Amino acid sequence: MSYQLVWFKRDLRCEDHAALVEATKQGPIRCIYILEPTLWMQPDIALQHFEFIRESLQDLEIQLRLRGGAVEIHVGEVTEVLTKIWQASPFQGLHSHQETGNKFTYSRDREVNKWCQSHSIHWAEYAQFGVTRGLKNRNEWQANWQKHMEAPLCELPAIQFWAAPHSGKLTRNSSAHYLTPSMMQAPMHLKHNPPLRQRGGRSIALKVLNSFLKQRSMHYRGGISSPLTAPDACSRLSVYLSYGCLSIREVVQATNEELLKMPPEASRRKSGLTAFMSRLYWHCHFIQKLESEPAIEWQNMHRGYDGLREHEFNDDYFNALKDGRTGWPMVDACVIMLRETGWLNFRMRAMLVSVAAYPLWLHWKPVGDWLATQFLDYEPGIHWSQLQMQSGTTGINVTRVYNPIKQAQDHDRKGFFVRKWLPHMRQIPNERLFEPWKMTHEEQSGVGIYVDKDFPQPIVEITIATKKSKDRLHAVRNLSEVQAGKKSVIDKHTSRAKRTTRKNPKDKAPAANLQLSLEF
Ligand SMILES: Cc1cc2nc3c(=O)[nH]c(=O)nc-3n(C[C@H](O)[C@H](O)[C@H](O)COP(=O)(O)OP(=O)(O)OC[C@H]3O[C@@H](n4cnc5c(N)ncnc54)[C@H](O)[C@@H]3O)c2cc1C
């Protein structure tokens, strides 16, 4: 008996899973995940991503076993794996979610498409975000997003799993060799698995969602900017959305339900959840940019900025940044926190990119590849759009420069954050902590901590270096041809979102009450 093949990608769940549901409606199904050697060789991938996926697949395996099935892990390039499976037991259709990934997955999906055509297989791809494939312009985008989020969650009927011929049940080696999730082994070359990172799987994701909706959202407004409060105040859902342990639609709908049943006295939580909802909209808004223009992963969104930073990359500066040795305590503490936990809040991510792009004058691409390996929640669409926006190469956003000394004064007033991640600096008094190189010799011997010996001087003088960089950027920005080039970027990538005012507070339509912020 033939079957439908369900290819799990960055959608590691059973709930609200269009590919699984639609395949199941058409007959017996077989579920696979493919470990692609070439994908794991890309510069934007790390061991932490592999381990997170493994944990999520173990959780998925439990969910599928409860329904009488399993997920097969195949190792190989996708078209090779499909060929082997096909030769052993041909399938009728291939089902997966659309992926807005990196250059590698984009080309791979084109190959898969060709393979399907040559085997007369229909490849059904389903949207899992509010992202529109083949979008001509942004005019209808917000309405499409809203429609996607308001649609009912896909309900999974009873599944009939395909049984390999002659065996009566799924077994290893029955038709093509495969592994179970617990047998997965990370490729030897992969590095970086932060000890304090979030763990994978839908069961954990649901707990994180629940604790945020019911409690932690209380601190969202006012708590998300400081790296001290952000780890609890932020939802921490990014990685579960990136790997699809949760669907964004179920998060939007659960948030909206929570908003609708909230008593008036819960105003702090309400404003927190409203602000959070805007971020869920930004999520898809940014991914749409990469979907519409895959090249923004490797070339400037506005080509008028080509050549600006490409030819002056300073490896010493880059190494100092990666090692947490820039000499700016707030920057170095963020790098260490990121290394240990795989996560940073938005403001501190923006500050790291700003320091790289302005005082250090580093091109966003190598910086972005490095940060992608550090962020457990690496989502190419958000990541590359943000890298370009924070580096000033979109041509349409205001120049964003975050001074790390001011950020420290504003968001770590008493120095708890810097002292936590840079313990060797604990004895430095508050008034010198964020600019320790200003300590006099007496002050240094008083605390027994010495400039150059115990911590480095800043690698550049920040005010002068930042001003020089901004001047260079603005000189390009003011060129008439660069000004003229803005229109096509605006047409393609900017939101036409309108602030929706809430007419009826009892309005039941999910997502209808969105207060969308236009800060993009
Ligand atoms: C340089 C840079 C790179 C980034 N790279 C990524 C990335 O690879 N993956 C990623 O998920 N986020 C990325 N972000 C956006 C943001 O920093 C993270 O989404 C957020 O810190 C994740 O924590 P959270 O889930 O607790 O966020 P919350 O504040 O609770 O937000 C909820 C969700 O909204 C989305 N979101 C939040 N902020 C943004 C934003 N500014 N733009 C788009 N979507 C947003 C995320 O899906 C997030 O999970 C990046 C930001 C910057 C400045």
Coordinates of C-alpha atoms and ligand atoms in Angstrom, one line a residue:
M1 CA 0.0 0.0 0.0
S2 CA 1.3 3.4 -0.9
Y3 CA 1.5 6.3 1.6
Q4 CA 2.0 10.1 2.0
L5 CA 5.4 11.2 3.2
V6 CA 5.5 13.9 5.9
W7 CA 8.8 15.7 6.0
F8 CA 9.4 17.5 9.4
K9 CA 11.6 20.5 9.1
R10 CA 11.5 23.5 11.5
D11 CA 8.0 22.4 12.7
L12 CA 8.7 19.8 15.5
R13 CA 5.2 19.3 16.8
C14 CA 2.0 17.5 16.0
E15 CA -0.5 20.2 17.0
D16 CA -1.6 22.8 14.4
H17 CA 0.6 21.1 11.9
A18 CA -0.9 21.6 8.4
A19 CA 1.4 19.1 6.7
L20 CA 0.6 16.3 9.1
V21 CA -3.1 17.0 9.0
E22 CA -3.5 17.3 5.3
A23 CA -1.3 14.2 4.6
T24 CA -3.4 12.2 7.1
K25 CA -6.6 13.1 5.3
Q26 CA -5.2 11.5 2.2
G27 CA -4.3 8.0 3.6
P28 CA -1.5 6.3 5.5
I29 CA 1.4 8.5 6.4
R30 CA 5.1 8.0 7.1
C31 CA 7.0 10.7 9.1
I32 CA 10.6 11.6 8.4
Y33 CA 13.2 14.1 9.6
I34 CA 16.4 14.4 7.5
L35 CA 19.9 15.2 8.9
E36 CA 21.6 16.9 6.0
P37 CA 25.4 16.7 6.1
T38 CA 25.8 19.9 4.0
L39 CA 23.3 21.8 6.1
W40 CA 25.4 21.1 9.2
M41 CA 28.5 22.4 7.5
Q42 CA 27.1 25.9 7.1
P43 CA 28.7 28.8 9.0
D44 CA 25.5 29.8 10.8
I45 CA 24.9 26.5 12.6
A46 CA 26.2 25.2 15.9
L47 CA 26.1 22.2 18.2
Q48 CA 23.4 23.8 20.3
H49 CA 21.0 23.8 17.4
F50 CA 21.6 20.1 16.8
E51 CA 21.1 19.3 20.4
F52 CA 17.9 21.4 20.6
I53 CA 16.5 19.6 17.6
R54 CA 17.4 16.2 19.0
E55 CA 15.6 17.0 22.2
S56 CA 12.6 18.3 20.3
L57 CA 12.5 15.2 18.1
Q58 CA 12.6 13.0 21.2
D59 CA 9.5 14.8 22.4
L60 CA 7.9 14.6 19.0
E61 CA 8.6 10.8 18.9
I62 CA 6.7 10.4 22.2
Q63 CA 3.7 12.3 20.7
L64 CA 3.7 10.2 17.6
R65 CA 4.2 6.9 19.5
L66 CA 1.1 7.8 21.6
R67 CA -0.7 7.9 18.2
G68 CA 0.8 4.6 17.1
G69 CA 3.6 5.9 14.9
A70 CA 7.2 7.2 14.9
V71 CA 9.5 9.7 13.3
E72 CA 12.3 8.2 11.2
I73 CA 15.6 10.1 11.2
H74 CA 17.4 9.7 7.8
V75 CA 20.9 10.9 7.2
G76 CA 21.9 12.2 3.8
E77 CA 21.2 15.0 1.4
V78 CA 17.4 15.4 0.9
T79 CA 17.1 14.2 -2.7
E80 CA 19.4 11.2 -2.0
V81 CA 17.2 10.2 1.0
L82 CA 14.0 10.7 -1.0
T83 CA 15.4 8.5 -3.8
K84 CA 16.3 5.7 -1.4
I85 CA 12.9 5.8 0.3
W86 CA 11.2 6.0 -3.1
Q87 CA 13.2 3.1 -4.5
A88 CA 12.4 0.9 -1.4
S89 CA 8.7 1.9 -1.2
P90 CA 7.3 4.6 -3.5
F91 CA 5.1 7.2 -1.9
Q92 CA 2.2 9.2 -3.4
G93 CA 2.8 12.7 -2.1
L94 CA 5.3 14.8 -0.1
H95 CA 4.1 17.2 2.6
S96 CA 6.0 19.8 4.5
H97 CA 5.8 23.4 5.8
Q98 CA 7.3 26.2 3.8
E99 CA 10.7 27.2 5.0
T100 CA 12.2 30.7 4.8
G101 CA 15.8 29.5 5.6
N102 CA 19.3 30.3 4.6
K103 CA 20.9 30.1 1.2
F104 CA 21.5 26.4 1.6
T105 CA 17.9 25.4 2.4
Y106 CA 16.7 27.8 -0.3
S107 CA 18.7 25.9 -3.0
R108 CA 18.0 22.6 -1.5
D109 CA 14.2 23.2 -1.7
R110 CA 14.7 24.0 -5.4
E111 CA 16.4 20.7 -5.9
V112 CA 13.6 18.9 -4.0
N113 CA 11.1 20.6 -6.3
K114 CA 12.9 19.3 -9.3
W115 CA 13.2 15.8 -7.8
C116 CA 9.4 15.8 -7.2
Q117 CA 8.7 16.9 -10.7
S118 CA 10.9 14.2 -12.2
H119 CA 9.2 11.6 -10.1
S120 CA 5.7 13.0 -10.7
I121 CA 5.2 13.6 -7.0
H122 CA 3.1 16.4 -5.8
W123 CA 5.0 18.4 -3.1
A124 CA 2.4 20.2 -0.9
E125 CA 4.0 23.0 1.1
Y126 CA 1.9 24.7 3.8
A127 CA 2.4 28.1 5.4
Q128 CA 3.3 27.9 9.1
F129 CA 3.9 31.6 9.7
G130 CA 2.0 34.7 8.6
V131 CA 4.5 34.9 5.7
T132 CA 3.2 35.0 2.1
R133 CA 5.1 33.2 -0.6
G134 CA 5.3 34.9 -4.0
L135 CA 4.3 38.2 -2.5
K136 CA 4.2 41.1 -5.1
N137 CA 4.0 44.0 -2.6
R138 CA 3.1 44.7 1.0
N139 CA -0.3 46.2 0.4
E140 CA -2.3 43.2 1.5
W141 CA 0.3 41.8 3.9
Q142 CA -1.2 42.8 7.2
A143 CA -4.6 41.4 6.1
N144 CA -3.0 38.1 5.1
W145 CA -1.2 37.9 8.4
Q146 CA -4.4 38.5 10.3
K147 CA -6.2 35.9 8.2
H148 CA -3.6 33.3 9.0
M149 CA -3.7 34.0 12.7
E150 CA -7.5 33.9 12.9
A151 CA -7.9 30.6 11.1
P152 CA -8.8 27.7 13.3
L153 CA -5.9 25.6 14.5
C154 CA -5.5 22.5 12.3
E155 CA -7.0 19.5 14.0
L156 CA -5.3 16.2 13.7
P157 CA -7.7 13.3 12.8
A158 CA -6.8 9.7 13.9
I159 CA -3.6 8.8 12.0
Q160 CA -3.1 5.7 10.0
F161 CA 0.6 5.1 9.9
W162 CA 2.1 3.3 6.9
A163 CA 3.5 -0.1 7.7
A164 CA 6.5 -1.4 5.8
P165 CA 5.7 -4.3 3.5
H166 CA 6.3 -7.8 5.0
S167 CA 7.0 -6.5 8.4
G168 CA 3.5 -5.5 9.6
K169 CA 5.0 -2.6 11.6
L170 CA 7.7 0.1 11.2
T171 CA 11.1 -1.3 11.9
R172 CA 14.6 0.0 11.3
N173 CA 16.1 -1.2 8.0
S174 CA 12.6 -2.2 6.8
S175 CA 12.7 -0.2 3.6
A176 CA 15.5 2.4 4.0
H177 CA 18.0 2.8 6.9
Y178 CA 17.0 5.2 9.5
L179 CA 17.6 6.2 13.1
T180 CA 15.4 7.0 16.1
P181 CA 15.9 10.5 17.8
S182 CA 17.8 8.9 20.7
M183 CA 20.4 7.4 18.2
M184 CA 21.2 10.8 16.7
Q185 CA 24.8 11.8 17.0
A186 CA 26.1 15.3 16.3
P187 CA 28.7 15.7 13.5
M188 CA 32.2 15.8 15.1
H189 CA 33.0 19.3 13.7
L190 CA 30.1 21.0 15.4
K191 CA 31.0 23.3 18.4
H192 CA 29.3 25.4 21.0
N193 CA 26.6 24.1 23.2
P194 CA 26.0 26.7 26.0
P195 CA 25.5 24.9 29.4
L196 CA 22.6 27.1 30.4
R197 CA 20.7 27.1 27.2
Q198 CA 16.9 26.4 26.9
R199 CA 16.0 22.8 26.3
G200 CA 14.0 21.5 23.3
G201 CA 10.6 20.0 23.0
R202 CA 7.0 20.9 23.0
S203 CA 6.3 19.9 26.6
I204 CA 8.8 22.4 27.9
A205 CA 7.6 25.0 25.3
L206 CA 4.0 24.8 26.7
K207 CA 5.2 25.3 30.2
V208 CA 7.2 28.4 29.1
L209 CA 4.1 29.7 27.2
N210 CA 1.9 29.1 30.2
S211 CA 4.1 30.8 32.7
F212 CA 4.5 33.8 30.5
L213 CA 0.8 34.2 29.7
K214 CA -0.3 33.7 33.3
Q215 CA 2.5 35.4 35.3
R216 CA 5.7 36.7 33.7
S217 CA 3.9 39.0 31.2
M218 CA 3.3 41.2 34.2
H219 CA 6.9 42.4 33.9
Y220 CA 7.0 42.6 30.1
R221 CA 6.5 46.3 29.9
G222 CA 9.5 47.9 31.6
G223 CA 11.3 44.6 32.1
I224 CA 12.5 43.6 28.6
S225 CA 15.2 46.2 28.1
S226 CA 17.6 45.4 30.9
P227 CA 19.5 42.2 30.6
L228 CA 19.0 41.7 34.3
T229 CA 15.2 41.5 34.2
A230 CA 14.7 40.4 30.6
P231 CA 15.4 36.7 31.0
D232 CA 12.2 36.4 33.1
A233 CA 10.2 39.3 31.8
C234 CA 10.5 38.3 28.1
S235 CA 8.4 35.4 26.9
R236 CA 11.5 33.2 26.0
L237 CA 9.4 31.7 23.3
S238 CA 11.7 32.6 20.4
V239 CA 13.5 29.2 20.1
Y240 CA 10.2 27.3 20.3
L241 CA 8.8 29.4 17.5
S242 CA 12.0 29.0 15.5
Y243 CA 11.9 25.2 15.6
G244 CA 8.2 25.0 15.5
C245 CA 7.7 23.3 18.9
L246 CA 4.8 25.8 19.1
S247 CA 2.9 27.2 16.1
I248 CA 2.8 31.0 16.0
R249 CA -0.9 30.9 15.4
E250 CA -1.5 29.0 18.6
V251 CA 0.6 31.5 20.5
V252 CA -1.3 34.4 19.0
Q253 CA -4.7 32.8 19.8
A254 CA -3.7 31.8 23.3
T255 CA -2.5 35.4 23.9
N256 CA -5.7 36.9 22.6
E257 CA -7.8 34.5 24.7
E258 CA -5.9 35.5 27.7
L259 CA -6.4 39.2 26.9
L260 CA -10.1 38.8 26.4
K261 CA -10.7 37.1 29.8
M262 CA -8.4 39.4 31.8
P263 CA -10.1 41.4 34.6
P264 CA -9.7 45.2 34.4
E265 CA -7.4 45.2 37.4
A266 CA -4.8 43.1 35.5
S267 CA -3.7 46.2 33.5
R268 CA 0.0 45.6 33.8
R269 CA -0.3 42.1 32.4
K270 CA -2.7 43.4 29.7
S271 CA -0.3 46.0 28.5
G272 CA 2.5 43.4 28.6
L273 CA 0.6 41.0 26.4
T274 CA -0.5 43.7 24.0
A275 CA 3.2 44.7 23.5
F276 CA 4.1 41.0 23.2
M277 CA 1.4 40.6 20.5
S278 CA 3.1 43.3 18.4
R279 CA 6.4 41.3 18.5
L280 CA 4.5 38.3 17.2
Y281 CA 3.5 40.4 14.2
W282 CA 7.1 41.7 13.8
H283 CA 8.3 38.1 13.8
C284 CA 6.5 37.4 10.5
H285 CA 7.1 41.0 9.2
F286 CA 10.9 40.4 9.4
I287 CA 10.8 36.9 8.0
Q288 CA 8.8 38.2 5.0
K289 CA 11.8 40.3 4.1
L290 CA 14.1 37.3 3.6
E291 CA 11.2 35.3 2.0
S292 CA 10.8 38.2 -0.6
E293 CA 14.5 38.7 -1.1
P294 CA 16.7 35.7 -0.1
A295 CA 19.9 37.7 -1.1
I296 CA 19.7 39.9 2.1
E297 CA 21.5 37.0 3.8
W298 CA 24.6 37.9 1.8
Q299 CA 24.2 41.3 0.2
N300 CA 23.2 44.7 1.3
M301 CA 19.4 45.3 1.2
H302 CA 20.2 48.7 -0.4
R303 CA 23.0 48.1 -2.9
G304 CA 24.0 51.7 -2.7
Y305 CA 25.9 50.7 0.5
D306 CA 28.0 48.1 -1.3
G307 CA 31.7 48.6 -0.7
L308 CA 31.2 50.6 2.5
R309 CA 32.6 48.1 5.0
E310 CA 33.6 45.1 2.8
H311 CA 37.3 46.0 2.4
E312 CA 38.4 47.0 5.8
F313 CA 37.5 44.1 8.1
N314 CA 39.7 44.2 11.2
D315 CA 40.2 40.6 12.4
D316 CA 41.7 41.7 15.7
Y317 CA 38.6 43.8 16.5
F318 CA 36.4 40.9 15.5
N319 CA 38.3 38.4 17.7
A320 CA 38.2 40.8 20.6
L321 CA 34.4 41.1 20.3
K322 CA 33.9 37.3 20.0
D323 CA 36.2 36.7 23.0
G324 CA 34.5 39.3 25.2
R325 CA 37.7 41.4 25.3
T326 CA 36.5 44.7 23.8
G327 CA 37.2 46.6 27.1
W328 CA 33.6 47.9 27.3
P329 CA 32.3 45.9 30.3
M330 CA 28.7 45.9 29.2
V331 CA 29.6 44.5 25.8
D332 CA 31.9 41.9 27.2
A333 CA 29.4 40.8 29.8
C334 CA 26.7 40.4 27.1
V335 CA 29.1 38.2 25.0
I336 CA 29.8 36.0 28.0
M337 CA 26.1 35.7 28.9
L338 CA 25.3 34.8 25.3
R339 CA 28.1 32.2 25.3
E340 CA 26.7 30.6 28.5
T341 CA 23.0 30.8 27.8
G342 CA 22.5 31.0 24.0
W343 CA 20.1 34.0 24.6
L344 CA 20.2 37.8 24.9
N345 CA 17.3 40.3 25.0
F346 CA 16.6 42.5 21.9
R347 CA 18.3 45.6 23.2
M348 CA 21.6 43.9 24.0
R349 CA 21.6 42.1 20.7
A350 CA 21.1 45.4 19.0
M351 CA 23.9 46.9 21.1
L352 CA 26.4 44.2 20.1
V353 CA 25.6 44.7 16.4
S354 CA 25.8 48.5 16.8
V355 CA 29.3 48.2 18.5
A356 CA 30.4 45.9 15.7
A357 CA 29.0 48.1 12.9
Y358 CA 30.0 51.6 14.2
P359 CA 33.0 51.9 16.5
L360 CA 34.6 48.6 15.2
W361 CA 33.4 49.2 11.6
L362 CA 32.9 45.4 11.0
H363 CA 30.8 44.2 8.1
W364 CA 27.5 42.6 9.2
K365 CA 27.9 39.2 7.4
P366 CA 30.8 37.6 9.4
V367 CA 29.3 39.2 12.6
G368 CA 25.9 37.7 11.7
D369 CA 27.3 34.3 11.0
W370 CA 29.0 34.3 14.4
L371 CA 25.9 35.6 16.2
A372 CA 23.8 33.0 14.4
T373 CA 25.9 30.2 16.0
Q374 CA 25.5 32.0 19.4
F375 CA 21.7 32.5 19.3
L376 CA 19.9 29.3 20.0
D377 CA 16.8 30.9 18.5
Y378 CA 18.5 31.7 15.2
E379 CA 15.7 32.4 12.7
P380 CA 17.3 33.5 9.4
G381 CA 14.5 35.9 8.4
I382 CA 14.6 37.9 11.6
H383 CA 18.3 37.6 12.1
W384 CA 19.6 39.0 8.7
S385 CA 17.0 41.7 8.5
Q386 CA 18.0 42.9 12.0
L387 CA 21.7 42.6 11.3
Q388 CA 21.2 44.9 8.2
M389 CA 18.9 47.3 10.0
Q390 CA 21.2 47.7 13.0
S391 CA 24.2 48.2 10.6
G392 CA 22.6 50.9 8.5
T393 CA 22.6 49.0 5.2
T394 CA 18.8 48.9 4.6
G395 CA 18.9 52.5 3.5
I396 CA 15.4 53.1 5.0
N397 CA 15.8 52.9 8.7
V398 CA 17.2 55.7 11.0
T399 CA 20.8 55.1 12.1
R400 CA 20.7 53.2 15.4
V401 CA 23.7 53.6 17.6
Y402 CA 23.8 52.1 21.1
N403 CA 26.6 53.5 23.3
P404 CA 27.6 50.6 25.6
I405 CA 28.5 53.0 28.5
K406 CA 25.1 54.7 28.3
Q407 CA 23.3 51.3 28.0
A408 CA 25.1 50.1 31.1
Q409 CA 24.1 53.3 33.0
D410 CA 20.5 53.0 31.9
H411 CA 20.0 49.2 32.3
D412 CA 22.5 48.0 34.9
R413 CA 22.6 51.0 37.2
K414 CA 24.0 49.1 40.2
G415 CA 26.3 46.9 38.1
F416 CA 24.7 43.6 39.0
F417 CA 24.7 42.3 35.4
V418 CA 28.3 43.3 34.7
R419 CA 29.5 41.8 38.0
K420 CA 27.6 38.6 37.4
W421 CA 29.2 37.8 34.0
L422 CA 32.6 39.5 34.6
P423 CA 33.4 38.3 38.2
H424 CA 36.9 39.5 38.0
M425 CA 35.5 43.1 38.0
R426 CA 33.4 42.7 41.1
Q427 CA 35.5 44.9 43.3
I428 CA 35.5 47.9 41.0
P429 CA 33.2 50.6 42.6
N430 CA 30.0 51.5 40.8
E431 CA 31.2 54.9 39.6
R432 CA 34.1 53.3 37.7
L433 CA 32.5 49.9 36.7
F434 CA 31.4 50.9 33.2
E435 CA 34.6 52.8 32.4
P436 CA 37.2 51.0 34.4
W437 CA 40.1 52.3 32.3
K438 CA 39.5 55.7 34.0
M439 CA 40.6 54.4 37.4
T440 CA 43.7 56.2 38.7
H441 CA 46.7 54.2 39.7
E442 CA 45.7 54.6 43.4
E443 CA 42.2 53.4 42.7
Q444 CA 43.6 50.3 40.8
S445 CA 45.9 49.4 43.7
G446 CA 43.1 50.1 46.2
V447 CA 40.9 47.3 44.6
G448 CA 43.9 45.2 43.4
I449 CA 42.6 45.2 39.7
Y450 CA 44.8 46.7 37.0
V451 CA 44.1 48.1 33.6
D452 CA 45.8 46.0 30.8
K453 CA 46.7 43.2 33.3
D454 CA 43.2 42.2 34.5
F455 CA 41.1 43.7 31.8
P456 CA 41.8 45.4 28.5
Q457 CA 41.5 49.0 27.6
P458 CA 38.7 49.7 25.1
I459 CA 40.0 48.7 21.6
V460 CA 39.1 52.1 20.2
E461 CA 38.1 55.5 21.6
I462 CA 34.3 55.1 21.3
T463 CA 33.2 58.6 20.6
I464 CA 35.7 59.4 17.9
A465 CA 35.4 56.0 16.2
T466 CA 31.6 56.1 16.2
K467 CA 31.5 59.6 14.8
K468 CA 33.9 58.7 12.0
S469 CA 31.7 55.7 11.1
K470 CA 28.5 57.6 11.2
D471 CA 30.0 60.3 9.0
R472 CA 31.0 57.7 6.4
L473 CA 27.6 56.1 6.4
H474 CA 25.8 59.4 6.1
A475 CA 28.1 60.5 3.2
V476 CA 26.8 57.5 1.3
R477 CA 23.3 57.9 2.4
N478 CA 23.2 61.5 1.1
L479 CA 24.3 60.6 -2.4
S480 CA 21.5 61.3 -4.8
E481 CA 21.6 57.8 -6.4
V482 CA 21.4 56.3 -2.9
Q483 CA 18.4 58.4 -2.1
A484 CA 16.8 57.4 -5.4
G485 CA 17.4 53.7 -4.6
K486 CA 15.3 53.9 -1.4
K487 CA 12.0 53.7 -3.2
S488 CA 12.4 50.1 -4.3
V489 CA 13.5 49.0 -0.8
I490 CA 10.4 50.7 0.7
D491 CA 8.1 49.2 -1.9
K492 CA 9.3 45.8 -1.3
H493 CA 10.0 45.6 2.4
T494 CA 8.2 48.2 4.5
S495 CA 5.1 47.5 6.4
R496 CA 1.8 49.2 5.5
A497 CA 0.5 48.4 9.0
K498 CA -2.0 50.8 10.4
R499 CA -2.5 51.2 14.1
T500 CA -5.7 49.4 14.8
T501 CA -7.9 51.2 17.3
R502 CA -10.0 49.0 19.5
K503 CA -13.6 49.8 18.9
N504 CA -15.3 47.1 21.0
P505 CA -13.3 45.7 23.9
K506 CA -15.5 42.5 23.7
D507 CA -14.6 41.9 20.1
K508 CA -14.1 38.2 20.0
A509 CA -12.1 37.8 16.8
P510 CA -8.7 36.5 17.6
A511 CA -6.0 39.1 16.9
A512 CA -8.6 41.7 16.1
N513 CA -7.5 43.8 19.0
L514 CA -3.9 44.1 18.0
Q515 CA -2.2 47.3 18.8
L516 CA 0.5 47.1 16.2
S517 CA 3.6 49.2 16.8
L518 CA 5.1 50.7 13.7
E519 CA 8.7 50.9 14.9
F520 CA 10.1 49.0 11.9
Ligands
LIG1 C1 20.8 41.6 15.7 C2 19.6 40.9 16.1 C3 19.4 39.5 15.7 C4 18.2 38.8 16.1 N1 18.1 37.5 15.7 C5 17.0 36.8 16.1 C6 16.9 35.5 15.7 O1 17.7 34.9 15.1 N2 15.7 34.8 16.1 C7 14.7 35.4 16.8 O2 13.7 34.8 17.1 N3 14.8 36.8 17.1 C8 15.9 37.5 16.8 N4 16.0 38.8 17.1 C9 14.9 39.5 17.7 C10 14.8 39.5 19.3 O3 15.9 39.9 19.8 C11 14.4 38.1 19.8 O4 13.3 37.6 19.1 C12 14.0 38.1 21.3 O5 15.1 38.6 22.0 C13 13.7 36.7 21.7 O6 13.4 36.6 23.1 P1 11.8 36.4 23.5 O7 11.2 35.2 22.8 O8 11.8 36.3 24.9 O9 11.2 37.7 22.9 P2 9.8 38.5 23.2 O10 10.1 39.9 23.5 O11 9.0 37.7 24.3 O12 9.1 38.4 21.8 C14 8.1 37.4 21.4 C15 8.5 36.9 20.1 O13 8.4 38.0 19.1 C16 9.4 37.8 18.1 N5 10.2 39.0 18.2 C17 10.6 39.7 19.3 N6 11.3 40.8 19.0 C18 11.4 40.8 17.7 C19 12.0 41.7 16.7 N7 12.7 42.8 17.1 N8 11.9 41.3 15.4 C20 11.3 40.3 15.0 N9 10.6 39.4 15.8 C21 10.7 39.7 17.2 C22 10.2 36.6 18.5 O14 9.6 35.5 17.7 C23 9.9 36.4 19.9 O15 10.0 35.1 20.4 C24 17.2 39.5 16.8 C25 17.4 40.8 17.2 C26 18.5 41.5 16.8 C27 18.7 42.9 17.2

